[in-house]
Amino acid sequence: MPILTLENACLAYGHVALLDHAELQIDAAERVALIGRNGSGKSSLLRILAGQGQLDDGTVWRAPGLRVAYVPQEPSFAPGQDVFQAVAAGLGELSRLLLAYHEVSRELAQHPSQALLERLSELQARLERHDGWRLNTRVEQTLSQLGLDGAAAVDTLSGGGIKRVALAQALVSEPDLLLLDEPTNHLDIDGILWLEKLIADYRGSVVVITHDRRFLDSIATRVVELDRGRLTSFSGRFAAYQERKAEMLAAEAQHNERFDKLLAQEEVWIRKGIEARRTRNEGRVRRLEALRRERAARRSRQGTVNFTLSRGELSGRLVAELEHVSKAFGDKTVVRDFSCRILRGDRIGIIGPNGAGKTTLLKLILGELAPDAGTVRLGARLAVAYFDQFRAALDPEAAIADVISPGGDYIEVGGQKRHVVSYLEDFLFPGARARSPVKSLSGGERNRLLLARLFSRPANAIVLDEPTNDLDIETLELLEALLADYDGTVFLVSHDRSFLDNVVTQVIAAEGDGRWREYVGGYEDWLRQRRAPQPVAKPAARPEPEARAARPERPRSKLSYKEQRELEALPERIGALEAELAVAAARLADPALYREAPQEVRSLHERVGKLEAEIEQAMVRWEELEGRSG
């Protein structure tokens, strides 16, 4: 059952058509991932669906009474707000009444007066008339669900904290349609996993812009791609989209090749001149004119970024060696007794929650920060290039070309002299935009410009601090391929699990309380090793015979006949449960379900939850019986 439709939608900025007679339908209780190239118009489309933007032409239909909540890519809040006030603002008009009650309550507690007491009674009566206490409870429950302190000042929160406040503000209104623009930006891995669960359990519909492939695959029941002004829907997960998209591009290339060949033949014919004014020739001329119009109207697919990275002079075999290094700020120890040895060619992923000290650890490794204890030894001929997640290296008023080559028209890349405009075109910046200011770029375009700046300078070690924010999927895959072939040393701070798995060869992970530990492999390898049971230390000396005799013997428990039969039957039962779970999950991933039987969605979600719990219980029971049977 549709809750929102977009019909014949047109939207253009300048000469670029972001939406070109686009069509879209959102059904009840489905989860849609909206993907596309940077600058293709995804955020503009989301604002239109939220009612915060206007189409040049076409219509947007929303179901009567549809509640829509929108979380932008960079949420902003009024200065001086606390978290409770910011979240309560999501309730609309009644939020003013609720916030006024809380403000008067605080004033009364600090400065008791009859006037304030009467004002509080008046507000209390109005809240009761509008069922305001239920709204207050809803705000409190939302704060608790998202782990937020209502009294904290929004201005003091990190990027991840602000993102959580924006999500809470959207969820408190209990919307039927939740629109999220890059919600994983600024969230650490734990935050992303939490968001995955929140969206999976959400009963309404969700449309999310994301370039995080693991996140996309986890939450989406349908992928919608915005490409050259058109919206194309792909049912199923991201892997299915990739297969179908490759087939579509191959078919499009074949069609364009045949079309261009026919057009070339007709152009040759027209240049030879029309031999006679016969009807068929006049018809052929009209067909040629139609072919020319169709070719002029064709929008070619945007090219791919051309990454090249110059390693520069080879560094020494040893890049850095840390021995028992510690670093504290005030009473907080960020790095505690950490030792590691990094060699040329290592690709290091640094994993940890926001605030764990990833940047501090990097500065210690690269010798930019002196440790409080321990020693750091750096290798020879180390030349480091940085990618900064906060884009501090970009002057918003500077021209794009000046970011790459300040005051000059040429740069040297990989030993070759190149014009800066030609180099920028490798990163999909048209020559006409070379003199445009940095502030005119989108978030993804600024990240591309930072990469262009990074790769224009020879370096044998590169530091990438959250490079995946705002980059589209195709650019991410090209960057992965480049880093895989790079023979220098890479330090990567990222919360993108797929990117970590595809790039790094080892992980340094935060263990809590300032402790860090090295693991071989990428994110999944770290996850597997972290979950592995640690060996139990044996006692240093055997107890005396008297002590052994005094200690009561632990009775050995053998399986009863009934338990033995239960153990034998458990593998088959677990297999049956997992098969049923796979069928239910496949049913939920089918977009047709949400159109044809939306009433079945909730019961399927409940059944999936029960099956997962039953499988977990059966696994625990199997491990218990298996352990006793030995």
PDB file of C-alpha atoms in Angstrom, residues 552-558:
ATOM      1  CA  PRO A 552      35.481 -31.507  47.905  1.00  0.00           C
ATOM      2  CA  GLU A 553      35.551 -33.499  44.671  1.00  0.00           C
ATOM      3  CA  ARG A 554      33.345 -31.956  41.969  1.00  0.00           C
ATOM      4  CA  PRO A 555      30.864 -34.611  40.906  1.00  0.00           C
ATOM      5  CA  ARG A 556      31.044 -35.560  37.221  1.00  0.00           C
ATOM      6  CA  SER A 557      27.692 -35.241  35.490  1.00  0.00           C
ATOM      7  CA  LYS A 558      26.905 -37.771  32.748  1.00  0.00           C
TER       8      LYS A 558
END
